[in-house]
PDB file of C-alpha atoms in Angstrom:
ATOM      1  CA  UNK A   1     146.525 147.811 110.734  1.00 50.00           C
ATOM      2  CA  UNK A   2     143.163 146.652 109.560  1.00 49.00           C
ATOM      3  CA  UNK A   3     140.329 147.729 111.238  1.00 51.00           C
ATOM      4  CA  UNK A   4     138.094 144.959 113.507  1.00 49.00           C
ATOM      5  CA  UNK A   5     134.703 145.166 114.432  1.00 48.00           C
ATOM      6  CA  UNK A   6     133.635 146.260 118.192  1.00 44.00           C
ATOM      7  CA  UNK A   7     132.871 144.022 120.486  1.00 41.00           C
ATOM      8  CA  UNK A   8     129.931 145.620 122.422  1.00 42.00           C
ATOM      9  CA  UNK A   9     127.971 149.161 122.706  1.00 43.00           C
ATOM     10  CA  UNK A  10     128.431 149.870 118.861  1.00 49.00           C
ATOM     11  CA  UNK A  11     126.047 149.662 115.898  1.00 51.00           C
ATOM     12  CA  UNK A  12     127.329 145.930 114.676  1.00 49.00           C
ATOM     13  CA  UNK A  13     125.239 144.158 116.546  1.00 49.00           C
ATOM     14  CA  UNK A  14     122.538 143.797 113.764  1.00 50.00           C
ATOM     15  CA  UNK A  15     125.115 143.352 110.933  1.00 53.00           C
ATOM     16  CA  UNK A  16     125.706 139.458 111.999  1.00 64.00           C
ATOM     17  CA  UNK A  17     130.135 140.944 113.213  1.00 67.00           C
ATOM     18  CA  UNK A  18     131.402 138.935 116.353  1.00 73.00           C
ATOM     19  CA  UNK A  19     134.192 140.854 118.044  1.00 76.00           C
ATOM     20  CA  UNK A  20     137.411 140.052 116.757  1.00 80.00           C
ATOM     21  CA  UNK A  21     135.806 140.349 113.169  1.00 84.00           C
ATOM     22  CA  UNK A  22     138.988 141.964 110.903  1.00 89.00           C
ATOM     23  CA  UNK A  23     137.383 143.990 108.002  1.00 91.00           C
ATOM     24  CA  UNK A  24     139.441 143.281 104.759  1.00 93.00           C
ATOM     25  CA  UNK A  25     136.954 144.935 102.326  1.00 95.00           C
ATOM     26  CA  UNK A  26     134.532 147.334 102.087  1.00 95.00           C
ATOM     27  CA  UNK A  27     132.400 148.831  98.956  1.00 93.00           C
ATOM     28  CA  UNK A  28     134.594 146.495  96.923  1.00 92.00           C
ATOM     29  CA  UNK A  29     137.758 147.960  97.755  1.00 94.00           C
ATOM     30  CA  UNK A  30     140.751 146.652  99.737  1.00 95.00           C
ATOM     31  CA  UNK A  31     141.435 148.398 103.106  1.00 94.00           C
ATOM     32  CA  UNK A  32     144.829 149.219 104.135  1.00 93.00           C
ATOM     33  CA  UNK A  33     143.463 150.852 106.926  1.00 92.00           C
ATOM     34  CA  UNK A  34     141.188 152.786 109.232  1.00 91.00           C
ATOM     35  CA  UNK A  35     141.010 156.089 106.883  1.00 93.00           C
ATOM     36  CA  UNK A  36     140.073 153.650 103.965  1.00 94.00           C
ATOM     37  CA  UNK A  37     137.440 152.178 105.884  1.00 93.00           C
ATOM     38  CA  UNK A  38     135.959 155.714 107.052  1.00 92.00           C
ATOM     39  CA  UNK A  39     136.450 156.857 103.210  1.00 94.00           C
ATOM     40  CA  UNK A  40     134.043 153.918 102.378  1.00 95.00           C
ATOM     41  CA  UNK A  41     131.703 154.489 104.821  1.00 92.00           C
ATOM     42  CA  UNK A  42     131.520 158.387 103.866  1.00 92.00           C
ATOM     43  CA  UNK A  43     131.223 157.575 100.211  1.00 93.00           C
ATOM     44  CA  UNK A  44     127.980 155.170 101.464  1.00 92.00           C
ATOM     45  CA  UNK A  45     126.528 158.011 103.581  1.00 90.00           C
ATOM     46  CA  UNK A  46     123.721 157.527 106.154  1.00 87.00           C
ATOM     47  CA  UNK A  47     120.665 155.225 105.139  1.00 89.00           C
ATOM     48  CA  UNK A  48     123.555 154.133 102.084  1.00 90.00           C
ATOM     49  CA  UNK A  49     124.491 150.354 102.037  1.00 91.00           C
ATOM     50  CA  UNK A  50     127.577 148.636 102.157  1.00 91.00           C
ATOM     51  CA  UNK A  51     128.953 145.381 101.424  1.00 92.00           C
ATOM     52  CA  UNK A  52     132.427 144.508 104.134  1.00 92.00           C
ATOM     53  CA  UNK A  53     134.084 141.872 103.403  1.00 93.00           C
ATOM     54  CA  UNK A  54     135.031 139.999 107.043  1.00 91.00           C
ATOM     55  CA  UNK A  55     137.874 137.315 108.195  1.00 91.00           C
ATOM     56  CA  UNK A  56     136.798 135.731 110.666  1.00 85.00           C
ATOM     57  CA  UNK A  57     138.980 134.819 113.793  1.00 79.00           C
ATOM     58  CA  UNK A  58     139.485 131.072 112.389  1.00 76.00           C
ATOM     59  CA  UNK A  59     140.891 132.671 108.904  1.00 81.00           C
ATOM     60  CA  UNK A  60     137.261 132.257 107.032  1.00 87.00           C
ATOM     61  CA  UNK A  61     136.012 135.258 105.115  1.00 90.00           C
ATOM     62  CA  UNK A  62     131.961 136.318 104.871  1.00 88.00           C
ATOM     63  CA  UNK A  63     130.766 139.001 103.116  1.00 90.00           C
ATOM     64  CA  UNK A  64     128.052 141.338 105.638  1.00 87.00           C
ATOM     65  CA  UNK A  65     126.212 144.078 103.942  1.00 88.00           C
ATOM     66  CA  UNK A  66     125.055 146.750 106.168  1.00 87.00           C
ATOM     67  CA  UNK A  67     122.579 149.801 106.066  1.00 88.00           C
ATOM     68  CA  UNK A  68     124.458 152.849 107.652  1.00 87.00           C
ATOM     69  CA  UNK A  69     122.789 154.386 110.243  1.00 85.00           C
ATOM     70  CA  UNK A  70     123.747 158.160 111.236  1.00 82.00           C
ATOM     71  CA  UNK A  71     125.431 158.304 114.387  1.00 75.00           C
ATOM     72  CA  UNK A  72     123.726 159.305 117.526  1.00 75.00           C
ATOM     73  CA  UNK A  73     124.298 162.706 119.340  1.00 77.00           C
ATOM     74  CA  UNK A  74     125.908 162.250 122.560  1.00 75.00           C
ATOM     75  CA  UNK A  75     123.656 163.238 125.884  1.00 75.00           C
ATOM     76  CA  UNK A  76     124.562 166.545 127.291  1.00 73.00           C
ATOM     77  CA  UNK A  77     126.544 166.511 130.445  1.00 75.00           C
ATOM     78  CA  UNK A  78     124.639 166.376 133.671  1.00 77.00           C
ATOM     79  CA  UNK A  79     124.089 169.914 135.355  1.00 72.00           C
ATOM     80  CA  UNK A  80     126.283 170.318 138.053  1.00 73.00           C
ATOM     81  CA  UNK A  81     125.251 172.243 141.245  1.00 68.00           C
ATOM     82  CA  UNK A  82     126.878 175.328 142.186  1.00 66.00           C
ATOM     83  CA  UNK A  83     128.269 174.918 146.177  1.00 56.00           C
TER      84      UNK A  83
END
């Protein structure tokens, strides 16, 4: 299973994806899956670029090169109060 794009809350929304995006390519390599994907993405490292190659939901392919951003810490949980 290829990998697709997210629809909302990720970092896509300034590479010019759409939800539903299926990412065929990336770094000028095939993807037969997730782990490929994540193995191009390491190779790129943060502030690295990478060119995906995208089908689009109508069967039309675009190539979208993106800067890789590191990924944001999570917040830490809230305190909770003892009772």
């Amino acid at each position: 299973r290829q990998p697709r794009v997210a629809r909302r809350g990720g970092g896509s929304g300034g590479a010019h994806c759409a939800g539903g995006d299926v990412i065929a390519r990336a770094g000028g390599r095939d993807l037969e899956g997730l782990a490929d994907l994540l193995a191009a993405v390491a190779d790129a490292g943060a502030g690295g670029r990478l060119e995906l190659g995208v089908v689009r939901g109508g069967g039309g392919r675009v190539a979208v090169e993106v800067t890789l951003v590191e990924r944001p810490q999570a917040p830490p949980a809230p305190a909770r109060a003892c009772a």
